[in-house]
Amino acid sequence: MELGVFEFLIGLAAIFLGLYWWSTYTYDFWKKLRIPGPNPIPLVGNFGPVLLNQLSLAENQLRLYNKWKHEPFFGVFNARMPMLIVNDPELIKNILIKDFHVFSGRGITVDEKSEPLSGNLFNIDGHRWKVLRAKLTPAFTTGKLKQMVELMIECTEHFENYLRKQVKKNNVIECREVAAKYTTDVIGSCAFGINMNALEREDSEFRIMGRKLFEPTFTNLCRRLFREFSPRLYKLFGLKSISPEDTRFFINSIKETIEYREKNKIIRHDLVDILKDMKNNQKDIDFELTEGLLTSQAFVFFAAGFETSSTTISFALYELATVPETQEKLRTEIMDILNKHNGQLSYDIVNEMKYLEMVLQETLRKDPPAIGLRRKAAAPYKIPGYDIILPKGTAVQIPSYSIQHDECYYPKPHEFDPERFSENNNKRHPMVHTPFGDGPKNCIGARFAIYQSKLGIITVIKNFKVTPSHLTDIPYKIDKSGLILTPANGIPGPQPIPLVGNFGSVLLNQQCVLEKHMDLYNKWKHEPFFGIFNGTKPILLVNDLEIVKNILIKDFHAFPGRGIEIDEKYEPLEGHLFNIDGHRWKVLREKLTPAFTTGKLKQMVELMIECTGQFEKYLHEQVGEGNIIECREASAKYATDVIGSCAFGINMNALTKEDSEFRIMGRKLFQPNFVQMISRLLRIYSPELYKFLGLKSVPPKDAKFFIDIIKKTIEYRQNNNIVRHDLVDILKNIKNNQEYIDFELTEALLASQAFVFFIGGFETSSTTMSFALYEMANYPEIQDKLRSEIKDSLKNNNGELSYDVINEMKYLNLVLQEALRKYPALYIVSRKSSKPYKIPGHDVILPQDTLIDIPIYSILNDERYYPNPHEFIPERFSEENNDRNRMAYLPFGAGPKKCIGGRFAMYEVKLGIITVIKNYKVKISKLTQVPCKIGKSSSVFLTPANGIYLEFQPIN
């Protein structure tokens, strides 16, 4: 029984009411306790600007604090979760120190089975935390710290050499990346006894992993928001803060280091030695000490140690660059003390630098790495001095960033003033400066971080004068997706919205993907590249033509794949040449290329010419019924028959039979409809739900039909000794000579290669042909000029067409190239990096697996390369005008992965156009949309929104 509209609306209303109740039923929590605070918004609480990526967590915290800072505390909602924000320094002292027994945990939910590295000292609470904290503390005594400072000083020598090399190449340096390389090497040397090679090698595995962990990307933001606001969805979607590969790598690194030390009896008295001793003396530990738990302690020291210190160093350098008198004062102190000690550095010498200490403390005040301190009540708690009892489990946050920017404690808080921390001025309450927390749960490695940061700053300031560059943001902007306080990263781009990224208008069906790409490109085209997000996936759009050339051709080895995720068991026809990468692509490309040689193409053109006879007859019949023809459907029928004849030796009967199975299948695959759009969006944004709902890009019935057709055609040719030297023959030969192929060659994999040629061949060609006819209807003078050329060429060759005769038609080639410029079949070319890649000429390293889009349509419609791009001007491609950069014209892509059937498509379209123009004048009809609108549900290919209806007037 089908639901009526009324029942459907009632059901929808019930769902919304249920969702509203679920999202708001905790919102009376603070009212019941008589605690003031801002009103929450359903679902998002008081963190809407963060979820919408309008504000960073630090900015949102400061916004709330400034409104409620005169209260000793106030209540907010993190989505549905109540959280008490504590402003009063005395109350903060109680929570962090005096009443630590009540607030001993941070309230961070961890699942060590799912995420083995999450059971670290920062996350865990209770007895395990107490035991592990006691075991790890000896790694950070003053004696150990003095030894580690000596190792840090060795690292500063490498740091200095690295900086000198970089300055020779380009004296504008991205400080956060450089500082992160230095701190990564320091952590490796001091804590693990491992040379992490971050300063020496761009492909340092530890630096790559660190970059991935803290890269302020939209994906990381969404991952964190899911974990924070909906842990159940976080687990359901299988999200992880650290990828399984990185987890395995880190566990294996620590495990191998411990084993090596045990085997070779190496003792360094560092963190790894403490972990080794814990592993070998588990009798005094009353809980299971797994490899994951041991490694977690090393991991948190690695992650926090390099990231917080590198951020602090880079912020300090930024402030010193913008306040040069402070920089000069610091340099004077450093040089005076070094001269006093014959240029030597040591733990004690660093401690002599009092102004350096003040600079660092002011940096930590203005730009604290952690913006707040979290605690969770382990028992009901009466707030001292108030008649309020917090229930057990209440989350508490101390807003460190906001307190350290409160003018009540720090006059002119946005100014960088190290003198605030001089002995004369340092009389403020200790709880208003807590960059490393306080109490038993303060940062265990704080002193390590301070010396690491000081030595990094000394290395820079004694050797270089740092000044703002043309790339410096003043004031700097906080990255809205950063886990800790970080400046916005080096790749520009529009702000994304959680879950939808930069494609909200596409999801709402307000724009097609192509229009959205064009809007983004027009705003950012003066950048060599910029970053966007498709859902939660970061994508780099590359505008610079030289970089495009590098990606597609010169550095193809770094971008061999398109980054399309496929599941051939679930969708058997997905494993085709367009989708697959790596070794299988290389083998199949080599095997299929002989189908498209010039010799084969000449033979296929003869078969195409036969098809044009059927096409001419079809058009004559259609004009007899009514002279308005929907060109895209007519072109698709012609192109379907051409593909059938040339590639498969099959008469697909698209022109002669309305119920042609091949045409019906083709129509279903590319008909722009709402269901198809939803299916495609779910595949991009939620592959799990896409599969759960049983959605498929090719219905199982059609997939089976196509696989069976190819199988039967091959069998028929084998049984009857038929040889046609076409695509099916090549597939037959591949099938019969599998000993030369070192992967499984299934029936579906073979059929997939035929399938992609079928869909690519008829869809792109028919679309190009119909757009070309549309433009000629709009520009009758171009149509007449082309018709004259066609008539003259035919007359010169006794009315006969051939491969060579078509090549004589120079103006036809110009018309087709202009049609492909204005309406390229593919609007983007996609690639995926197979390894870390440094963009030539830029201090940017793309991580492995970065998705790249080259905005073909946008470049082809850019007035810098094509003046008056919205006009149809074939003469742009004449020999005298065709001196533009080759990368500005890529309708079929470029490099090893360019379209294998590009030339086939050109001749197919040319013959279709010739057939129409020699027999008919095409004109704008009453049904023609002018200008032509692009379909909003278009996906891979460019398609008109409502077809292309033209009037066909026969020529006598």
PDB file of C-alpha atoms in Angstrom, residues 74 118 169 246 288 307 378 915:
ATOM      1  CA  PHE A  74      28.318  30.169  33.153  1.00  0.00           C
ATOM      2  CA  SER A 118      44.146   6.791  21.990  1.00  0.00           C
ATOM      3  CA  LYS A 169      66.576  29.396  -2.542  1.00  0.00           C
ATOM      4  CA  ASP A 246      49.990   5.437  10.608  1.00  0.00           C
ATOM      5  CA  GLU A 288      47.267  -5.108  31.001  1.00  0.00           C
ATOM      6  CA  GLU A 307      53.207  20.394  17.199  1.00  0.00           C
ATOM      7  CA  ALA A 378      33.867  12.293  39.147  1.00  0.00           C
ATOM      8  CA  THR A 915      25.507  14.773 -42.305  1.00  0.00           C
TER       9      THR A 915
END
